Amino acid sequence: MEADPYRREREEMVEFQIRARGIGDERVLAAMRKIPRHLFVPKNLERAAYEDQPLPIGEGQTISQPYIVAVMTEQLEIRSHDRVLEIGTGSGYQAAILAELAGKVVSVERLAHLADRARENLARAEVTGVEIVVGDGTQGYPPEAPYDAIVVTAASPEIPGPLVEQLAEGGRLIAPVGPRECQDLVKLVKREGSVETVPLGGVCFVPLIGQFGWQGEISP
Ligand code: SAM
């Protein structure tokens, strides 16, 4: 890995943007302290990588705000042997955080160019244990199902049915659900075949475009 000129910024991000807002899971905090977020943003935005905001990553897409990554990761309650599915690879940053905590991470990205760049970002950050798949993540990824945890990092009008089907017994699913601009972050827990839903608050995500998400002419 390259020399790390941003260690202090990253520690401050964790303390002041994440721990101070109530994220207490030490494994999540350690992962966010470790993963070099500046390697997952475009070079010209590197100096903004530890600010409290999403950033553009090309193709009209974004790397999510660090705090939102932390909330979603904590709520997934990942154990070290868990199999995790992410929908919306984007930069690969969320996948890198998940890989610190889980046994196996599969991440599905609709746009091949972003998937290629995410693979490069993960390699530069020396993150292993992530399989990136190009495809329509609203259909999940049946070959590796069932998953102990599923996180959707783009928003759809409803939670795609295939994702609920591919969730293991006891599994947790986090997704932004609602209208185009801003949505509710929702947590589903599957218990004895039925699904319990917990609202986690308001968020604003880019659209999840595919068979069980937004369709048609919406530009990416
Ligand atoms: N998790 C990402 C990260 O850490 O950088 C941020 C994801 S970005 C907010 C949302 C991503 O979802 C975009 O890269 C977009 O191309 C992708 N996306 C949208 N619809 C999708 C679909 N049906 N399947 C897979 N990825 C999709």
Coordinates of C-alpha atoms and ligand atoms in Angstrom, one line a residue:
M1 CA 0.0 0.0 0.0
E2 CA 1.1 3.6 -0.6
A3 CA 2.3 5.7 2.3
D4 CA -0.7 6.9 4.3
P5 CA -0.7 10.7 4.5
Y6 CA -4.3 10.7 5.8
R7 CA -4.1 8.7 9.0
R8 CA -5.0 11.6 11.2
E9 CA -7.9 12.7 9.1
R10 CA -9.2 9.2 9.2
E11 CA -9.0 9.0 13.0
E12 CA -10.7 12.3 13.3
M13 CA -13.5 11.1 10.9
V14 CA -14.1 8.1 13.1
E15 CA -14.1 10.1 16.4
F16 CA -16.0 13.2 15.4
Q17 CA -18.4 12.1 12.6
I18 CA -19.0 8.5 13.6
R19 CA -18.4 7.7 17.3
A20 CA -19.7 11.1 18.4
R21 CA -23.0 10.4 16.6
G22 CA -23.6 7.2 18.5
I23 CA -21.9 4.4 16.5
G24 CA -20.4 2.2 19.3
D25 CA -19.5 -1.1 17.7
E26 CA -15.7 -1.2 18.1
R27 CA -15.3 -3.6 15.2
V28 CA -17.0 -1.2 12.8
L29 CA -15.0 1.7 14.2
A30 CA -11.7 -0.2 13.8
A31 CA -12.6 -1.1 10.2
M32 CA -13.3 2.5 9.3
R33 CA -10.1 3.6 11.0
K34 CA -8.2 1.0 9.0
I35 CA -9.6 1.3 5.4
P36 CA -7.9 4.2 3.5
R37 CA -11.0 5.9 2.1
H38 CA -8.9 8.3 0.0
L39 CA -8.0 5.3 -2.3
F40 CA -11.7 4.9 -3.2
V41 CA -12.3 8.4 -4.5
P42 CA -11.1 10.1 -7.7
K43 CA -7.6 11.5 -7.3
N44 CA -8.7 15.1 -7.6
L45 CA -11.1 14.6 -4.6
E46 CA -8.6 12.8 -2.4
R47 CA -8.2 15.6 0.0
A48 CA -12.0 15.6 0.6
A49 CA -12.1 11.9 1.3
Y50 CA -12.5 12.2 5.1
E51 CA -15.1 15.0 5.0
D52 CA -18.7 14.4 6.3
Q53 CA -20.3 14.1 2.9
P54 CA -20.9 11.8 -0.1
L55 CA -18.5 12.4 -3.1
P56 CA -18.9 11.8 -6.9
I57 CA -17.1 8.8 -8.3
G58 CA -18.1 9.2 -12.0
E59 CA -21.0 7.9 -14.1
G60 CA -23.4 10.0 -12.0
Q61 CA -22.8 7.8 -8.9
T62 CA -21.4 8.5 -5.4
I63 CA -19.4 7.1 -2.6
S64 CA -21.7 7.4 0.5
Q65 CA -21.1 9.7 3.4
P66 CA -18.9 7.9 6.0
Y67 CA -21.5 8.2 8.8
I68 CA -24.1 6.4 6.6
V69 CA -21.6 3.6 5.8
A70 CA -21.1 3.2 9.5
V71 CA -24.8 3.2 10.4
M72 CA -25.5 0.6 7.7
T73 CA -22.6 -1.6 8.7
E74 CA -23.4 -1.5 12.4
Q75 CA -27.0 -2.4 11.7
L76 CA -25.9 -5.4 9.7
E77 CA -24.5 -7.0 12.9
I78 CA -21.9 -8.9 11.0
R79 CA -20.1 -11.9 12.6
S80 CA -16.7 -13.0 11.4
H81 CA -18.0 -16.1 9.5
D82 CA -21.0 -14.3 7.8
R83 CA -21.6 -14.3 4.1
V84 CA -22.5 -10.8 3.0
L85 CA -24.1 -9.5 -0.2
E86 CA -23.8 -5.8 -1.2
I87 CA -25.9 -4.4 -4.0
G88 CA -24.2 -1.3 -5.5
T89 CA -20.4 -1.7 -5.4
G90 CA -19.7 1.9 -6.6
S91 CA -16.2 2.7 -5.4
G92 CA -15.8 -0.5 -3.4
Y93 CA -15.4 1.3 -0.1
Q94 CA -18.4 -0.2 1.6
A95 CA -17.3 -3.6 0.4
A96 CA -13.9 -3.0 1.9
I97 CA -15.4 -2.2 5.3
L98 CA -17.6 -5.3 5.1
A99 CA -14.6 -7.5 4.2
E100 CA -12.9 -6.4 7.4
L101 CA -15.8 -7.9 9.4
A102 CA -17.2 -10.8 7.4
G103 CA -16.1 -14.2 6.1
K104 CA -17.0 -13.5 2.5
V105 CA -18.4 -10.5 0.6
V106 CA -20.1 -10.6 -2.8
S107 CA -20.8 -7.1 -4.3
V108 CA -23.0 -6.6 -7.4
E109 CA -22.5 -3.5 -9.6
R110 CA -24.7 -2.6 -12.6
L111 CA -22.0 -0.5 -14.4
A112 CA -19.0 -2.5 -15.6
H113 CA -16.7 0.5 -15.6
L114 CA -17.3 1.2 -11.9
A115 CA -16.9 -2.5 -11.1
D116 CA -13.5 -2.4 -12.8
R117 CA -12.4 0.7 -10.9
A118 CA -13.7 -0.8 -7.6
R119 CA -11.5 -3.9 -8.2
E120 CA -8.5 -1.6 -8.7
N121 CA -9.3 0.4 -5.6
L122 CA -9.6 -2.8 -3.5
A123 CA -6.3 -4.1 -4.9
R124 CA -4.5 -0.8 -4.1
A125 CA -6.0 -0.9 -0.6
E126 CA -4.8 -4.5 -0.3
V127 CA -8.3 -5.7 0.6
T128 CA -9.1 -9.3 -0.1
G129 CA -12.2 -11.4 0.3
V130 CA -14.5 -9.4 -2.0
E131 CA -16.0 -10.8 -5.2
I132 CA -17.4 -8.2 -7.5
V133 CA -20.0 -9.2 -10.0
V134 CA -21.4 -7.1 -12.8
G135 CA -25.2 -7.4 -13.1
D136 CA -28.6 -6.3 -12.0
G137 CA -28.4 -6.5 -8.2
T138 CA -32.2 -6.2 -7.8
Q139 CA -32.1 -9.9 -8.7
G140 CA -29.6 -10.6 -5.9
Y141 CA -26.9 -13.2 -6.7
P142 CA -28.3 -16.7 -6.4
P143 CA -25.1 -18.7 -6.9
E144 CA -23.8 -17.6 -3.4
A145 CA -27.1 -17.4 -1.6
P146 CA -28.3 -17.5 1.2
Y147 CA -26.6 -14.5 2.8
D148 CA -26.4 -13.7 6.5
A149 CA -26.4 -10.0 5.7
I150 CA -27.5 -8.0 2.7
V151 CA -26.9 -4.2 2.2
V152 CA -28.4 -2.2 -0.6
T153 CA -26.6 1.0 -1.3
A154 CA -29.0 2.5 -3.9
A155 CA -32.7 3.3 -3.4
S156 CA -35.8 1.6 -4.7
P157 CA -39.6 2.0 -4.3
E158 CA -39.8 -1.4 -2.5
I159 CA -37.3 -3.9 -1.3
P160 CA -36.6 -6.2 -4.2
G161 CA -38.2 -9.6 -3.5
P162 CA -35.3 -11.7 -4.6
L163 CA -33.1 -10.1 -1.9
V164 CA -35.5 -11.1 0.8
E165 CA -35.7 -14.6 -0.6
Q166 CA -31.9 -14.9 -0.6
L167 CA -31.6 -13.8 3.1
A168 CA -30.7 -16.7 5.4
E169 CA -32.8 -17.5 8.5
G170 CA -31.7 -14.9 11.1
G171 CA -30.3 -12.7 8.4
R172 CA -30.4 -8.9 8.3
L173 CA -31.1 -6.7 5.3
I174 CA -30.6 -2.9 5.2
A175 CA -31.9 -0.8 2.3
P176 CA -33.1 2.7 1.5
V177 CA -36.7 2.5 0.4
G178 CA -39.0 5.2 -1.0
P179 CA -39.2 8.0 -3.6
R180 CA -36.5 9.1 -6.0
E181 CA -34.9 12.0 -4.0
C182 CA -34.9 10.8 -0.4
Q183 CA -36.0 7.7 1.4
D184 CA -36.3 5.7 4.7
L185 CA -33.5 3.5 5.6
V186 CA -35.1 0.2 6.6
K187 CA -33.8 -2.9 8.4
L188 CA -35.4 -6.3 7.8
V189 CA -34.7 -9.3 10.0
K190 CA -35.8 -12.8 8.9
R191 CA -37.1 -15.0 11.7
E192 CA -38.7 -18.4 11.2
G193 CA -39.6 -17.5 7.6
S194 CA -41.3 -14.2 8.5
V195 CA -39.8 -10.7 8.2
E196 CA -39.6 -8.0 10.9
T197 CA -39.1 -4.4 9.7
V198 CA -37.4 -1.7 11.7
P199 CA -37.2 1.9 10.4
L200 CA -33.7 3.6 10.9
G201 CA -34.4 7.2 9.7
G202 CA -34.2 9.3 6.6
V203 CA -31.5 9.1 3.9
C204 CA -30.9 10.2 0.3
F205 CA -29.5 7.6 -2.1
V206 CA -29.1 7.4 -5.9
P207 CA -31.6 5.1 -7.6
L208 CA -31.4 1.3 -7.8
I209 CA -32.1 0.6 -11.5
G210 CA -33.2 -2.8 -12.5
Q211 CA -35.9 -5.4 -12.8
F212 CA -37.1 -5.1 -9.2
G213 CA -36.1 -1.4 -8.7
W214 CA -36.5 1.7 -10.7
Q215 CA -37.0 0.9 -14.4
G216 CA -36.8 2.5 -17.8
E217 CA -35.3 5.8 -18.8
I218 CA -34.0 7.1 -15.5
S219 CA -30.4 8.1 -16.2
P220 CA -27.8 6.5 -13.9
Ligands
SAM1 N1 -21.5 1.3 -1.9 C1 -20.8 2.2 -2.8 C2 -19.5 2.7 -2.3 O1 -19.1 2.2 -1.2 O2 -18.9 3.4 -3.0 C3 -21.7 3.4 -3.1 C4 -22.8 3.0 -4.0 S1 -23.6 4.2 -4.9 C5 -24.4 5.2 -3.7 C6 -24.8 3.2 -5.7 C7 -24.3 2.2 -6.7 O3 -25.4 1.4 -7.0 C8 -23.9 2.9 -8.0 O4 -22.6 2.5 -8.3 C9 -24.9 2.3 -9.0 O5 -24.3 2.1 -10.3 C10 -25.3 1.0 -8.4 N2 -26.5 0.4 -8.9 C11 -27.7 1.0 -9.2 N3 -28.6 0.1 -9.6 C12 -28.0 -1.1 -9.5 C13 -28.4 -2.5 -9.7 N4 -29.6 -2.8 -10.1 N5 -27.5 -3.4 -9.4 C14 -26.3 -3.2 -9.0 N6 -25.8 -1.9 -8.8 C15 -26.7 -0.9 -9.0

